[in-house]
Amino acid sequence: MWQLLPPTALLLLVSAGTQAADLPKAVVLLDPQWDRVLKDDHVTLKCQGDYPLGDNSTQWWHNGTLIPNQASSYFITDAKVEDSGDYKCQTGLSTLSDPVKLKVYVGWLLLQAPRWVVQEGEPIKLKCHSWKNTTVRKVQFFQNGQGKQFSYQNSDFCIPEAKLEHSGSYFCRGIIGSKNESSEAMNITVQGQENPPTSSSFFPPWHQITFFLVMGLLFAVDTGLYFSVKRALRNSKEDWRNGKVTWTQGPQGK
Ligand SMILES: *[C@@H]1O[C@H](CO)[C@@H](O)[C@H](O)[C@H]1NC(C)=O
Ligand SMILES: *[C@@H]1O[C@H](CO)[C@@H](O)[C@H](O)[C@H]1NC(C)=O
Ligand SMILES: *[C@@H]1O[C@H](CO)[C@@H](O)[C@H](O)[C@H]1NC(C)=O
Ligand SMILES: *[C@@H]1O[C@H](CO)[C@@H](O)[C@H](O)[C@H]1NC(C)=O
Ligand SMILES: *[C@@H]1O[C@H](CO)[C@@H](O)[C@H](O)[C@H]1NC(C)=O
C-alpha cells in the first residue's frame, strides 16, 4: 500500500536517504608523498576531514583493523615491512576514506614517483631513493633497458612533458660505497588525451540518472494515484449524499 503514501512523505523518505551521503569523505594523505618506501624511512599519514565541536578524535584502520592512534596524523618513524598495507581514516564529520596503500621494501635502492599513471603532457618525476639516504654516486635511470640519464650525484629524474612513448618499465642504479646496486623496475603508464578524465565528471554516473528517473516516475505515478483516489473517494461520498448509488434504484423501479 506504499504506493498510496502522499507524495510529500515519499519525498521526505528520499531526502532522508541521501543525508548520510552528504558528509564529505575523509582523505588519507602521505607525507612525504611516496606510496612505496624503504625500511627505516619516516612516513606521516594525515587524515583530512571535518570535526564536530568538542570531538577532535580520528579513527585509523590498518589492513581493516582499528589501531589505537586517535590523532589526526599517524607517524611511522622507522618504517618496518609490517607497516605495509591499506590505511583508512574517518573523523566525526566525514565518512570513511578510500584506502591508501603503503609498501615498505627492504633493499638499497628504491624507485619512487608521485604517480605511476600520468596524463600526456604532465611531468614524469622519478627518485632513486637509497636506504637511510646513503650517498649514491653515478646514478643511472633506465627506460625499457635503455639508459636515459647519468649523473654523478643527482638521484632525481624528470621528463617535463610526458609523451605516449615514455610509457614503460623504469629502474635506477648507482654505486653505494663500493657496491653497484640496482632498484627493482616499475611501470610508468602515460595516458593519451583522446578521453580526458575530466569529461566524465561533467556527467553524473548512469546509475544516478537511472535513480532520479525512477524516483521521478514513482513520484508522478504516486501523485496521480493520490489524486485519483482522492477524487474517487470524494465522488463516491457525493454520490452517497445525492442518493445516486445504483443499488438504491432497484426498489424504486418496482
Ligand atoms: C631522507 O631525506 C629526505 C629529504 O631530504 C628526508 O625528508 C628524509 O627524512 C630522509 N630520510 C631518512 C631515513 O633520513
Ligand atoms: C583533542 O584536543 C585536546 C585539547 O585541545 C587535546 O588535549 C587532545 O590531545 C586532543 N585529542 C586528540 C585525539 O587529538
Ligand atoms: C598489512 O598487509 C600487508 C600486505 O597486504 C602486509 O605486508 C603487512 O604485514 C600487514 N600488516 C599488518 C600489521 O597486518
Ligand atoms: C653496474 O653493473 C652493471 C652490470 O650489472 C654495469 O654494466 C655498470 O657499468 C655498473 N655500473 C658502474 C657505475 O660501474
Ligand atoms: C609492467 O608491465 C609489464 C607488461 O605490461 C608486465 O608484464 C609487468 O608485470 C609489469 N611490472 C610491474 C612491476 O607491474
GROMACS .gro file of N, CA, C and O in nm, residues 51-135:
model
  340
   51TYR      N    1   3.565   1.799   1.182
   51TYR     CA    2   3.541   1.753   1.319
   51TYR      C    3   3.422   1.826   1.378
   51TYR      O    4   3.409   1.946   1.360
   52PRO      N    5   3.337   1.755   1.453
   52PRO     CA    6   3.232   1.824   1.527
   52PRO      C    7   3.296   1.896   1.645
   52PRO      O    8   3.405   1.857   1.690
   53LEU      N    9   3.228   2.001   1.697
   53LEU     CA   10   3.281   2.074   1.814
   53LEU      C   11   3.303   1.976   1.930
   53LEU      O   12   3.217   1.893   1.959
   54GLY      N   13   3.418   1.985   1.995
   54GLY     CA   14   3.441   1.905   2.114
   54GLY      C   15   3.481   1.761   2.088
   54GLY      O   16   3.493   1.684   2.182
   55ASP      N   17   3.499   1.724   1.963
   55ASP     CA   18   3.544   1.587   1.935
   55ASP      C   19   3.651   1.593   1.827
   55ASP      O   20   3.620   1.599   1.709
   56ASN      N   21   3.777   1.595   1.868
   56ASN     CA   22   3.885   1.604   1.769
   56ASN      C   23   3.950   1.469   1.745
   56ASN      O   24   4.063   1.462   1.700
   57SER      N   25   3.878   1.362   1.775
   57SER     CA   26   3.941   1.231   1.758
   57SER      C   27   3.926   1.180   1.615
   57SER      O   28   3.829   1.210   1.547
   58THR      N   29   4.025   1.104   1.572
   58THR     CA   30   4.029   1.045   1.438
   58THR      C   31   4.042   0.894   1.455
   58THR      O   32   4.115   0.849   1.542
   59GLN      N   33   3.970   0.822   1.372
   59GLN     CA   34   3.986   0.676   1.376
   59GLN      C   35   4.071   0.633   1.259
   59GLN      O   36   4.056   0.682   1.147
   60TRP      N   37   4.161   0.538   1.286
   60TRP     CA   38   4.252   0.487   1.183
   60TRP      C   39   4.240   0.336   1.172
   60TRP      O   40   4.231   0.268   1.274
   61TRP      N   41   4.243   0.288   1.049
   61TRP     CA   42   4.243   0.144   1.025
   61TRP      C   43   4.367   0.107   0.944
   61TRP      O   44   4.401   0.176   0.848
   62HIS      N   45   4.432   0.000   0.986
   62HIS     CA   46   4.543  -0.055   0.909
   62HIS      C   47   4.505  -0.198   0.873
   62HIS      O   48   4.476  -0.278   0.961
   63ASN      N   49   4.505  -0.228   0.744
   63ASN     CA   50   4.460  -0.359   0.694
   63ASN      C   51   4.322  -0.395   0.750
   63ASN      O   52   4.296  -0.511   0.781
   64GLY      N   53   4.235  -0.295   0.768
   64GLY     CA   54   4.099  -0.322   0.814
   64GLY      C   55   4.084  -0.332   0.964
   64GLY      O   56   3.974  -0.347   1.015
   65THR      N   57   4.195  -0.322   1.040
   65THR     CA   58   4.188  -0.330   1.186
   65THR      C   59   4.205  -0.192   1.247
   65THR      O   60   4.296  -0.118   1.208
   66LEU      N   61   4.115  -0.158   1.340
   66LEU     CA   62   4.123  -0.029   1.409
   66LEU      C   63   4.254  -0.024   1.488
   66LEU      O   64   4.287  -0.119   1.559
   67ILE      N   65   4.330   0.086   1.476
   67ILE     CA   66   4.454   0.098   1.552
   67ILE      C   67   4.436   0.203   1.661
   67ILE      O   68   4.348   0.289   1.650
   68PRO      N   69   4.517   0.198   1.768
   68PRO     CA   70   4.494   0.286   1.884
   68PRO      C   71   4.508   0.436   1.855
   68PRO      O   72   4.447   0.516   1.922
   69ASN      N   73   4.589   0.474   1.754
   69ASN     CA   74   4.612   0.615   1.728
   69ASN      C   75   4.482   0.692   1.703
   69ASN      O   76   4.402   0.653   1.618
   70GLN      N   77   4.460   0.803   1.778
   70GLN     CA   78   4.340   0.884   1.758
   70GLN      C   79   4.373   1.025   1.715
   70GLN      O   80   4.283   1.108   1.700
   71ALA      N   81   4.502   1.055   1.695
   71ALA     CA   82   4.540   1.189   1.648
   71ALA      C   83   4.513   1.199   1.498
   71ALA      O   84   4.497   1.097   1.430
   72SER      N   85   4.509   1.323   1.447
   72SER     CA   86   4.477   1.340   1.305
   72SER      C   87   4.592   1.295   1.215
   72SER      O   88   4.572   1.271   1.097
   73SER      N   89   4.713   1.283   1.272
   73SER     CA   90   4.827   1.230   1.196
   73SER      C   91   4.875   1.101   1.260
   73SER      O   92   4.867   1.084   1.383
   74TYR      N   93   4.921   1.011   1.176
   74TYR     CA   94   4.977   0.885   1.226
   74TYR      C   95   5.122   0.880   1.181
   74TYR      O   96   5.151   0.882   1.061
   75PHE      N   97   5.213   0.879   1.278
   75PHE     CA   98   5.356   0.886   1.246
   75PHE      C   99   5.418   0.747   1.245
   75PHE      O  100   5.408   0.673   1.342
   76ILE      N  101   5.483   0.716   1.133
   76ILE     CA  102   5.562   0.592   1.126
   76ILE      C  103   5.707   0.640   1.126
   76ILE      O  104   5.753   0.700   1.028
   77THR      N  105   5.777   0.622   1.237
   77THR     CA  106   5.909   0.685   1.249
   77THR      C  107   6.019   0.603   1.180
   77THR      O  108   6.100   0.658   1.108
   78ASP      N  109   6.020   0.473   1.202
   78ASP     CA  110   6.115   0.388   1.132
   78ASP      C  111   6.036   0.274   1.069
   78ASP      O  112   6.004   0.177   1.136
   79ALA      N  113   6.004   0.293   0.942
   79ALA     CA  114   5.913   0.200   0.876
   79ALA      C  115   5.965   0.057   0.881
   79ALA      O  116   6.085   0.032   0.867
   80LYS      N  117   5.871  -0.035   0.906
   80LYS     CA  118   5.902  -0.178   0.903
   80LYS      C  119   5.815  -0.240   0.796
   80LYS      O  120   5.713  -0.181   0.757
   81VAL      N  121   5.852  -0.360   0.753
   81VAL     CA  122   5.777  -0.427   0.647
   81VAL      C  123   5.630  -0.444   0.689
   81VAL      O  124   5.539  -0.429   0.608
   82GLU      N  125   5.606  -0.469   0.820
   82GLU     CA  126   5.468  -0.488   0.868
   82GLU      C  127   5.385  -0.360   0.860
   82GLU      O  128   5.264  -0.366   0.871
   83ASP      N  129   5.449  -0.244   0.845
   83ASP     CA  130   5.373  -0.119   0.830
   83ASP      C  131   5.311  -0.108   0.690
   83ASP      O  132   5.233  -0.016   0.664
   84SER      N  133   5.346  -0.201   0.600
   84SER     CA  134   5.284  -0.204   0.467
   84SER      C  135   5.135  -0.228   0.480
   84SER      O  136   5.088  -0.275   0.584
   85GLY      N  137   5.063  -0.197   0.375
   85GLY     CA  138   4.920  -0.231   0.371
   85GLY      C  139   4.831  -0.113   0.344
   85GLY      O  140   4.876  -0.007   0.301
   86ASP      N  141   4.701  -0.135   0.371
   86ASP     CA  142   4.597  -0.034   0.344
   86ASP      C  143   4.570   0.050   0.469
   86ASP      O  144   4.550  -0.005   0.576
   87TYR      N  145   4.566   0.181   0.452
   87TYR     CA  146   4.530   0.271   0.562
   87TYR      C  147   4.403   0.347   0.526
   87TYR      O  148   4.389   0.397   0.414
   88LYS      N  149   4.311   0.354   0.625
   88LYS     CA  150   4.188   0.432   0.608
   88LYS      C  151   4.166   0.514   0.734
   88LYS      O  152   4.212   0.476   0.842
   89CYS      N  153   4.096   0.627   0.721
   89CYS     CA  154   4.067   0.707   0.839
   89CYS      C  155   3.927   0.764   0.830
   89CYS      O  156   3.863   0.763   0.724
   90GLN      N  157   3.878   0.813   0.944
   90GLN     CA  158   3.747   0.878   0.950
   90GLN      C  159   3.744   0.975   1.067
   90GLN      O  160   3.802   0.950   1.172
   91THR      N  161   3.678   1.089   1.048
   91THR     CA  162   3.658   1.186   1.157
   91THR      C  163   3.508   1.195   1.184
   91THR      O  164   3.428   1.139   1.110
   92GLY      N  165   3.472   1.271   1.291
   92GLY     CA  166   3.332   1.281   1.331
   92GLY      C  167   3.240   1.334   1.223
   92GLY      O  168   3.123   1.295   1.218
   93LEU      N  169   3.289   1.423   1.136
   93LEU     CA  170   3.204   1.479   1.032
   93LEU      C  171   3.253   1.442   0.893
   93LEU      O  172   3.253   1.524   0.801
   94SER      N  173   3.297   1.318   0.878
   94SER     CA  174   3.333   1.270   0.745
   94SER      C  175   3.300   1.121   0.740
   94SER      O  176   3.283   1.057   0.843
   95THR      N  177   3.289   1.070   0.618
   95THR     CA  178   3.268   0.926   0.603
   95THR      C  179   3.404   0.860   0.580
   95THR      O  180   3.503   0.928   0.552
   96LEU      N  181   3.406   0.729   0.592
   96LEU     CA  182   3.531   0.651   0.581
   96LEU      C  183   3.605   0.683   0.450
   96LEU      O  184   3.544   0.687   0.343
   97SER      N  185   3.735   0.707   0.462
   97SER     CA  186   3.815   0.742   0.344
   97SER      C  187   3.835   0.621   0.254
   97SER      O  188   3.813   0.508   0.295
   98ASP      N  189   3.880   0.648   0.132
   98ASP     CA  190   3.928   0.539   0.047
   98ASP      C  191   4.060   0.492   0.106
   98ASP      O  192   4.129   0.569   0.173
   99PRO      N  193   4.097   0.365   0.080
   99PRO     CA  194   4.225   0.318   0.136
   99PRO      C  195   4.344   0.378   0.062
   99PRO      O  196   4.336   0.405  -0.058
  100VAL      N  197   4.452   0.403   0.135
  100VAL     CA  198   4.578   0.442   0.074
  100VAL      C  199   4.675   0.327   0.100
  100VAL      O  200   4.684   0.277   0.212
  101LYS      N  201   4.743   0.284  -0.007
  101LYS     CA  202   4.836   0.172   0.006
  101LYS      C  203   4.977   0.223   0.029
  101LYS      O  204   5.022   0.313  -0.039
  102LEU      N  205   5.042   0.164   0.127
  102LEU     CA  206   5.182   0.195   0.153
  102LEU      C  207   5.257   0.063   0.146
  102LEU      O  208   5.208  -0.039   0.195
  103LYS      N  209   5.375   0.065   0.082
  103LYS     CA  210   5.453  -0.058   0.081
  103LYS      C  211   5.596  -0.030   0.124
  103LYS      O  212   5.659   0.062   0.074
  104VAL      N  213   5.642  -0.108   0.221
  104VAL     CA  214   5.776  -0.090   0.276
  104VAL      C  215   5.866  -0.201   0.221
  104VAL      O  216   5.834  -0.319   0.235
  105TYR      N  217   5.977  -0.161   0.158
  105TYR     CA  218   6.069  -0.255   0.096
  105TYR      C  219   6.200  -0.263   0.174
  105TYR      O  220   6.239  -0.167   0.241
  106VAL      N  221   6.266  -0.377   0.160
  106VAL     CA  222   6.399  -0.392   0.215
  106VAL      C  223   6.494  -0.394   0.097
  106VAL      O  224   6.474  -0.470   0.002
  107GLY      N  225   6.594  -0.306   0.097
  107GLY     CA  226   6.689  -0.302  -0.014
  107GLY      C  227   6.773  -0.176  -0.006
  107GLY      O  228   6.755  -0.094   0.085
  108TRP      N  229   6.863  -0.161  -0.104
  108TRP     CA  230   6.949  -0.042  -0.106
  108TRP      C  231   6.888   0.072  -0.185
  108TRP      O  232   6.900   0.188  -0.148
  109LEU      N  233   6.825   0.039  -0.298
  109LEU     CA  234   6.770   0.144  -0.384
  109LEU      C  235   6.624   0.116  -0.416
  109LEU      O  236   6.584   0.000  -0.436
  110LEU      N  237   6.545   0.223  -0.421
  110LEU     CA  238   6.402   0.210  -0.449
  110LEU      C  239   6.362   0.324  -0.541
  110LEU      O  240   6.393   0.441  -0.515
  111LEU      N  241   6.292   0.288  -0.649
  111LEU     CA  242   6.240   0.391  -0.739
  111LEU      C  243   6.109   0.445  -0.681
  111LEU      O  244   6.019   0.367  -0.647
  112GLN      N  245   6.102   0.578  -0.668
  112GLN     CA  246   5.980   0.641  -0.616
  112GLN      C  247   5.925   0.739  -0.718
  112GLN      O  248   6.001   0.798  -0.795
  113ALA      N  249   5.793   0.757  -0.718
  113ALA     CA  250   5.729   0.854  -0.808
  113ALA      C  251   5.601   0.905  -0.742
  113ALA      O  252   5.537   0.831  -0.669
  114PRO      N  253   5.565   1.032  -0.765
  114PRO     CA  254   5.438   1.083  -0.711
  114PRO      C  255   5.320   1.008  -0.772
  114PRO      O  256   5.217   0.992  -0.708
  115ARG      N  257   5.333   0.967  -0.899
  115ARG     CA  258   5.225   0.897  -0.971
  115ARG      C  259   5.287   0.795  -1.066
  115ARG      O  260   5.390   0.822  -1.126
  116TRP      N  261   5.222   0.680  -1.078
  116TRP     CA  262   5.270   0.578  -1.173
  116TRP      C  263   5.191   0.584  -1.303
  116TRP      O  264   5.230   0.524  -1.402
  117VAL      N  265   5.079   0.654  -1.301
  117VAL     CA  266   5.000   0.675  -1.423
  117VAL      C  267   4.991   0.825  -1.443
  117VAL      O  268   4.944   0.896  -1.354
  118VAL      N  269   5.041   0.875  -1.555
  118VAL     CA  270   5.036   1.020  -1.580
  118VAL      C  271   4.964   1.047  -1.711
  118VAL      O  272   4.959   0.961  -1.800
  119GLN      N  273   4.907   1.167  -1.722
  119GLN     CA  274   4.842   1.209  -1.846
  119GLN      C  275   4.949   1.264  -1.940
  119GLN      O  276   5.048   1.323  -1.895
  120GLU      N  277   4.927   1.245  -2.069
  120GLU     CA  278   5.015   1.302  -2.170
  120GLU      C  279   5.030   1.453  -2.142
  120GLU      O  280   4.930   1.520  -2.114
  121GLY      N  281   5.155   1.503  -2.147
  121GLY     CA  282   5.177   1.646  -2.124
  121GLY      C  283   5.213   1.679  -1.981
  121GLY      O  284   5.270   1.785  -1.953
  122GLU      N  285   5.181   1.589  -1.888
  122GLU     CA  286   5.218   1.610  -1.748
  122GLU      C  287   5.363   1.564  -1.728
  122GLU      O  288   5.414   1.485  -1.807
  123PRO      N  289   5.429   1.610  -1.622
  123PRO     CA  290   5.566   1.564  -1.599
  123PRO      C  291   5.571   1.423  -1.539
  123PRO      O  292   5.478   1.382  -1.468
  124ILE      N  293   5.679   1.353  -1.572
  124ILE     CA  294   5.710   1.226  -1.505
  124ILE      C  295   5.827   1.256  -1.413
  124ILE      O  296   5.928   1.311  -1.457
  125LYS      N  297   5.810   1.227  -1.284
  125LYS     CA  298   5.918   1.253  -1.188
  125LYS      C  299   5.955   1.123  -1.120
  125LYS      O  300   5.867   1.051  -1.073
  126LEU      N  301   6.084   1.094  -1.116
  126LEU     CA  302   6.131   0.972  -1.050
  126LEU      C  303   6.242   1.008  -0.953
  126LEU      O  304   6.320   1.101  -0.976
  127LYS      N  305   6.246   0.930  -0.845
  127LYS     CA  306   6.353   0.947  -0.746
  127LYS      C  307   6.417   0.812  -0.722
  127LYS      O  308   6.348   0.711  -0.709
  128CYS      N  309   6.549   0.812  -0.718
  128CYS     CA  310   6.623   0.690  -0.689
  128CYS      C  311   6.663   0.700  -0.541
  128CYS      O  312   6.766   0.759  -0.507
  129HIS      N  313   6.577   0.646  -0.456
  129HIS     CA  314   6.593   0.665  -0.311
  129HIS      C  315   6.681   0.555  -0.253
  129HIS      O  316   6.665   0.438  -0.285
  130SER      N  317   6.775   0.594  -0.165
  130SER     CA  318   6.865   0.494  -0.107
  130SER      C  319   6.833   0.473   0.041
  130SER      O  320   6.779   0.562   0.107
  131TRP      N  321   6.865   0.355   0.091
  131TRP     CA  322   6.838   0.320   0.231
  131TRP      C  323   6.906   0.418   0.326
  131TRP      O  324   7.027   0.443   0.312
  132LYS      N  325   6.832   0.478   0.415
  132LYS     CA  326   6.880   0.579   0.511
  132LYS      C  327   6.949   0.696   0.441
  132LYS      O  328   7.040   0.758   0.498
  133ASN      N  329   6.909   0.724   0.319
  133ASN     CA  330   6.964   0.836   0.241
  133ASN      C  331   7.116   0.825   0.222
  133ASN      O  332   7.184   0.927   0.208
  134THR      N  333   7.167   0.703   0.220
  134THR     CA  334   7.310   0.683   0.196
  134THR      C  335   7.349   0.744   0.060
  134THR      O  336   7.272   0.735  -0.035
  135THR      N  337   7.463   0.807   0.056
  135THR     CA  338   7.506   0.872  -0.069
  135THR      C  339   7.518   0.770  -0.183
  135THR      O  340   7.576   0.662  -0.166
   0.00000   0.00000   0.00000
